[in-house]
Amino acid sequence: MNTDLDAFWMPFTANRQFKKAPRLLTRSSGMHYWTDDGRQILDGAAGLWCVNAGHARPKIVQAIQRQAAELDYAPPFQMAHPQAFALADAVARIAPAGLNRVFFTNSGSESVETALKMALAYHRVRGEGQRTRLIGRERGYHGVNFGGISVGGMVANRKMFGTMLGGVDHLRHTHDPARNAFSVGQPAHGAELADDLERLVALHDASTIAAVIVEPVAGSTGVLVPPQGYLQRLREICDRHGILLIFDEVITGFGRTGQPFAAQTFGVTPDLITCAKGLTNGAVPMGAVIAKQSVHDTFMTGPENLIEFFHGYTYSAHPLACAAGLATLETYADEGLLTRAGELAGYFAEALHALKGLPNVIDVRNCGLVGGVELAPIAGEPTRRAFNVFLDCYEHGALVRTTGDIVALSPPLIIERAQIDQLVDTLGQAIRRAA
Ligand SMILES: Cc1ncc(COP(=O)(O)O)c(C=O)c1O
């Protein structure tokens, strides 16, 4: 083993396997990475679902450089700097109507914790402090902190970590390959799965439930596109029972599904949106919770000299992140990137669904510029086939992402049609070789 690699305990990585054959990226530009041995890699994953405008965009790079020299840090508690307000305003302008108050964090996980705490505190401030129950969904991914893994539904992320938060329950997931395999876009079947929330209301009583959190399109559990009508029905049930609806848009935010937020793509408005990743194009860590004004205003009632929400981070609204965020949103606007996934979705879907019929391909799913290809596992060795495909793609010049035996694609929104062809072609050949 190369001892230079020993000290870094890598996140969500098979450390020993990696360190025997490291995959090191040393440079990036536009649609590409370059490896330490000089190979060019087409980025089919936008890094980790975050580099929506492509890599090393000059406007973003320069904004970060300028900001570091001008104002490196400003405390966000009882103090502020102008870019924080400018970025909050810019985010509010592209968010769904009514969601116009922005609380900054440093990651998707922190956004989730923030939104859950906001939901609990909101009910308490309104005099319904008994609403303490949080509802997530099986196969949900909401980051790695205790609130997020509690409402999340990925067993490997939960089973090692004790009992987590109490008072959490889960909706059933919406993955139904028996009825929906190879759906192009939203699957036809499964809106009724939202009625699971009525079942939980009947079990716990609505007066105990603070919020429901779901990803509009589940990314990290393998690209689960919501069935037609499902999110609408979830919204209706939440409204009926006074339950806040939180959309975790850490992946779907900032243009991934064809509109700035998936809430707009699907025409369903939540009460809170969690986001991160594409907010700064991945260049500086940052996340945010975007709240309905009515949620925010509920907090603004006590004496004016008192803190309304006892929550925040040393690096909330960090100047470098705000500079990166402002330059990122400008880049998205200049280049029409927040709607580009919608323009390319048809081409992308056609290319991806052509993989149907290749060995072991048991489902293909898509939404905007997100794609999922589910493979039949190797008997007795779950995850290995998809991982082999990932390695093969990397050796042949394309970065994809796998989760379980599902290969996920989420390229930067600047991708050209020829690059979609190259990406899907590389994936198809890898799938053949992994048979
Ligand atoms: C839906 C969702 N929520 C939360 C997170 C966690 O974000 P982070 O890794 O920035 O903490 C992710 C990360 O992929 C995500 O996809």
GROMACS .gro file of N, CA and C in nm, residues 309-377:
model
  207
  309PHE      N    1  -3.457   3.246   1.615
  309PHE     CA    2  -3.435   3.105   1.580
  309PHE      C    3  -3.294   3.069   1.626
  310PHE      N    4  -3.284   2.989   1.730
  310PHE     CA    5  -3.153   2.959   1.789
  310PHE      C    6  -3.084   2.851   1.708
  311HIS      N    7  -3.030   2.893   1.596
  311HIS     CA    8  -2.969   2.799   1.504
  311HIS      C    9  -2.881   2.875   1.407
  312GLY      N   10  -2.773   2.813   1.362
  312GLY     CA   11  -2.684   2.878   1.265
  312GLY      C   12  -2.546   2.817   1.273
  313TYR      N   13  -2.462   2.850   1.177
  313TYR     CA   14  -2.328   2.792   1.170
  313TYR      C   15  -2.224   2.904   1.158
  314THR      N   16  -2.106   2.879   1.211
  314THR     CA   17  -1.997   2.977   1.200
  314THR      C   18  -1.979   3.021   1.055
  315TYR      N   19  -1.999   2.927   0.965
  315TYR     CA   20  -1.974   2.957   0.823
  315TYR      C   21  -2.102   2.979   0.743
  316SER      N   22  -2.216   2.999   0.810
  316SER     CA   23  -2.338   3.036   0.736
  316SER      C   24  -2.309   3.163   0.657
  317ALA      N   25  -2.345   3.162   0.530
  317ALA     CA   26  -2.326   3.281   0.443
  317ALA      C   27  -2.179   3.324   0.438
  318HIS      N   28  -2.089   3.228   0.434
  318HIS     CA   29  -1.946   3.261   0.424
  318HIS      C   30  -1.921   3.347   0.300
  319PRO      N   31  -1.840   3.452   0.314
  319PRO     CA   32  -1.819   3.541   0.199
  319PRO      C   33  -1.773   3.470   0.071
  320LEU      N   34  -1.684   3.372   0.084
  320LEU     CA   35  -1.638   3.303  -0.038
  320LEU      C   36  -1.751   3.224  -0.103
  321ALA      N   37  -1.834   3.164  -0.019
  321ALA     CA   38  -1.947   3.087  -0.073
  321ALA      C   39  -2.049   3.182  -0.137
  322CYS      N   40  -2.072   3.296  -0.073
  322CYS     CA   41  -2.168   3.392  -0.132
  322CYS      C   42  -2.116   3.443  -0.266
  323ALA      N   43  -1.988   3.473  -0.272
  323ALA     CA   44  -1.931   3.520  -0.400
  323ALA      C   45  -1.946   3.412  -0.506
  324ALA      N   46  -1.915   3.289  -0.468
  324ALA     CA   47  -1.929   3.178  -0.564
  324ALA      C   48  -2.075   3.162  -0.604
  325GLY      N   49  -2.166   3.173  -0.508
  325GLY     CA   50  -2.309   3.156  -0.537
  325GLY      C   51  -2.360   3.263  -0.632
  326LEU      N   52  -2.323   3.389  -0.606
  326LEU     CA   53  -2.370   3.497  -0.694
  326LEU      C   54  -2.317   3.477  -0.837
  327ALA      N   55  -2.188   3.443  -0.848
  327ALA     CA   56  -2.130   3.423  -0.982
  327ALA      C   57  -2.192   3.300  -1.049
  328THR      N   58  -2.227   3.200  -0.969
  328THR     CA   59  -2.290   3.079  -1.025
  328THR      C   60  -2.428   3.112  -1.080
  329LEU      N   61  -2.508   3.183  -1.001
  329LEU     CA   62  -2.644   3.216  -1.048
  329LEU      C   63  -2.638   3.306  -1.171
  330GLU      N   64  -2.538   3.395  -1.176
  330GLU     CA   65  -2.521   3.478  -1.296
  330GLU      C   66  -2.487   3.392  -1.417
  331THR      N   67  -2.400   3.296  -1.395
  331THR     CA   68  -2.361   3.207  -1.506
  331THR      C   69  -2.481   3.128  -1.554
  332TYR      N   70  -2.560   3.076  -1.460
  332TYR     CA   71  -2.682   3.002  -1.499
  332TYR      C   72  -2.773   3.092  -1.583
  333ALA      N   73  -2.791   3.217  -1.536
  333ALA     CA   74  -2.882   3.308  -1.607
  333ALA      C   75  -2.825   3.345  -1.744
  334ASP      N   76  -2.697   3.379  -1.749
  334ASP     CA   77  -2.634   3.421  -1.877
  334ASP      C   78  -2.649   3.312  -1.983
  335GLU      N   79  -2.640   3.187  -1.940
  335GLU     CA   80  -2.633   3.077  -2.037
  335GLU      C   81  -2.762   2.995  -2.044
  336GLY      N   82  -2.866   3.043  -1.975
  336GLY     CA   83  -2.995   2.973  -1.980
  336GLY      C   84  -2.988   2.831  -1.925
  337LEU      N   85  -2.898   2.809  -1.826
  337LEU     CA   86  -2.874   2.671  -1.781
  337LEU      C   87  -2.986   2.616  -1.693
  338LEU      N   88  -3.065   2.704  -1.631
  338LEU     CA   89  -3.166   2.652  -1.539
  338LEU      C   90  -3.283   2.587  -1.612
  339THR      N   91  -3.292   2.610  -1.742
  339THR     CA   92  -3.397   2.542  -1.819
  339THR      C   93  -3.337   2.450  -1.928
  340ARG      N   94  -3.205   2.443  -1.933
  340ARG     CA   95  -3.142   2.365  -2.041
  340ARG      C   96  -3.170   2.215  -2.029
  341ALA      N   97  -3.182   2.167  -1.904
  341ALA     CA   98  -3.210   2.023  -1.887
  341ALA      C   99  -3.343   1.987  -1.954
  342GLY      N  100  -3.437   2.081  -1.949
  342GLY     CA  101  -3.566   2.056  -2.014
  342GLY      C  102  -3.551   2.047  -2.166
  343GLU      N  103  -3.464   2.132  -2.221
  343GLU     CA  104  -3.442   2.130  -2.365
  343GLU      C  105  -3.372   2.002  -2.410
  344LEU      N  106  -3.283   1.953  -2.326
  344LEU     CA  107  -3.206   1.833  -2.364
  344LEU      C  108  -3.272   1.703  -2.319
  345ALA      N  109  -3.377   1.714  -2.239
  345ALA     CA  110  -3.433   1.595  -2.174
  345ALA      C  111  -3.477   1.489  -2.275
  346GLY      N  112  -3.538   1.531  -2.384
  346GLY     CA  113  -3.585   1.436  -2.483
  346GLY      C  114  -3.469   1.360  -2.548
  347TYR      N  115  -3.367   1.435  -2.586
  347TYR     CA  116  -3.249   1.373  -2.649
  347TYR      C  117  -3.181   1.277  -2.552
  348PHE      N  118  -3.166   1.324  -2.429
  348PHE     CA  119  -3.101   1.244  -2.324
  348PHE      C  120  -3.180   1.116  -2.299
  349ALA      N  121  -3.313   1.130  -2.289
  349ALA     CA  122  -3.398   1.014  -2.261
  349ALA      C  123  -3.386   0.911  -2.374
  350GLU      N  124  -3.386   0.960  -2.497
  350GLU     CA  125  -3.379   0.867  -2.611
  350GLU      C  126  -3.246   0.791  -2.610
  351ALA      N  127  -3.138   0.865  -2.586
  351ALA     CA  128  -3.005   0.802  -2.583
  351ALA      C  129  -3.000   0.696  -2.472
  352LEU      N  130  -3.050   0.735  -2.355
  352LEU     CA  131  -3.040   0.646  -2.239
  352LEU      C  132  -3.127   0.522  -2.254
  353HIS      N  133  -3.248   0.542  -2.303
  353HIS     CA  134  -3.341   0.428  -2.313
  353HIS      C  135  -3.299   0.331  -2.423
  354ALA      N  136  -3.205   0.374  -2.510
  354ALA     CA  137  -3.151   0.280  -2.610
  354ALA      C  138  -3.068   0.170  -2.542
  355LEU      N  139  -3.037   0.188  -2.412
  355LEU     CA  140  -2.961   0.084  -2.341
  355LEU      C  141  -3.050  -0.035  -2.304
  356LYS      N  142  -3.181  -0.015  -2.316
  356LYS     CA  143  -3.273  -0.128  -2.290
  356LYS      C  144  -3.238  -0.242  -2.384
  357GLY      N  145  -3.233  -0.361  -2.331
  357GLY     CA  146  -3.199  -0.476  -2.415
  357GLY      C  147  -3.054  -0.519  -2.399
  358LEU      N  148  -2.968  -0.431  -2.343
  358LEU     CA  149  -2.830  -0.475  -2.316
  358LEU      C  150  -2.833  -0.575  -2.200
  359PRO      N  151  -2.731  -0.660  -2.193
  359PRO     CA  152  -2.732  -0.762  -2.088
  359PRO      C  153  -2.745  -0.703  -1.948
  360ASN      N  154  -2.833  -0.762  -1.870
  360ASN     CA  155  -2.855  -0.728  -1.728
  360ASN      C  156  -2.918  -0.593  -1.703
  361VAL      N  157  -2.959  -0.522  -1.806
  361VAL     CA  158  -3.027  -0.393  -1.783
  361VAL      C  159  -3.173  -0.423  -1.751
  362ILE      N  160  -3.213  -0.397  -1.627
  362ILE     CA  161  -3.350  -0.432  -1.586
  362ILE      C  162  -3.442  -0.310  -1.574
  363ASP      N  163  -3.384  -0.191  -1.581
  363ASP     CA  164  -3.469  -0.070  -1.582
  363ASP      C  165  -3.384   0.048  -1.627
  364VAL      N  166  -3.450   0.141  -1.693
  364VAL     CA  167  -3.388   0.270  -1.727
  364VAL      C  168  -3.487   0.378  -1.684
  365ARG      N  169  -3.435   0.480  -1.613
  365ARG     CA  170  -3.523   0.586  -1.561
  365ARG      C  171  -3.461   0.722  -1.595
  366ASN      N  172  -3.543   0.821  -1.615
  366ASN     CA  173  -3.489   0.953  -1.648
  366ASN      C  174  -3.583   1.065  -1.606
  367CYS      N  175  -3.522   1.181  -1.585
  367CYS     CA  176  -3.599   1.304  -1.557
  367CYS      C  177  -3.503   1.419  -1.580
  368GLY      N  178  -3.536   1.512  -1.668
  368GLY     CA  179  -3.443   1.622  -1.698
  368GLY      C  180  -3.309   1.566  -1.740
  369LEU      N  181  -3.202   1.613  -1.674
  369LEU     CA  182  -3.069   1.556  -1.703
  369LEU      C  183  -3.023   1.465  -1.590
  370VAL      N  184  -3.113   1.384  -1.541
  370VAL     CA  185  -3.080   1.276  -1.448
  370VAL      C  186  -3.121   1.145  -1.514
  371GLY      N  187  -3.032   1.048  -1.508
  371GLY     CA  188  -3.065   0.917  -1.561
  371GLY      C  189  -3.022   0.808  -1.467
  372GLY      N  190  -3.097   0.699  -1.466
  372GLY     CA  191  -3.061   0.583  -1.385
  372GLY      C  192  -3.073   0.457  -1.469
  373VAL      N  193  -2.972   0.373  -1.459
  373VAL     CA  194  -2.976   0.244  -1.530
  373VAL      C  195  -2.957   0.137  -1.425
  374GLU      N  196  -3.061   0.056  -1.404
  374GLU     CA  197  -3.053  -0.047  -1.301
  374GLU      C  198  -3.009  -0.179  -1.363
  375LEU      N  199  -2.911  -0.241  -1.298
  375LEU     CA  200  -2.855  -0.367  -1.349
  375LEU      C  201  -2.893  -0.482  -1.258
  376ALA      N  202  -2.908  -0.598  -1.316
  376ALA     CA  203  -2.930  -0.718  -1.234
  376ALA      C  204  -2.800  -0.746  -1.158
  377PRO      N  205  -2.809  -0.767  -1.027
  377PRO     CA  206  -2.686  -0.793  -0.951
  377PRO      C  207  -2.621  -0.925  -0.990
   0.00000   0.00000   0.00000
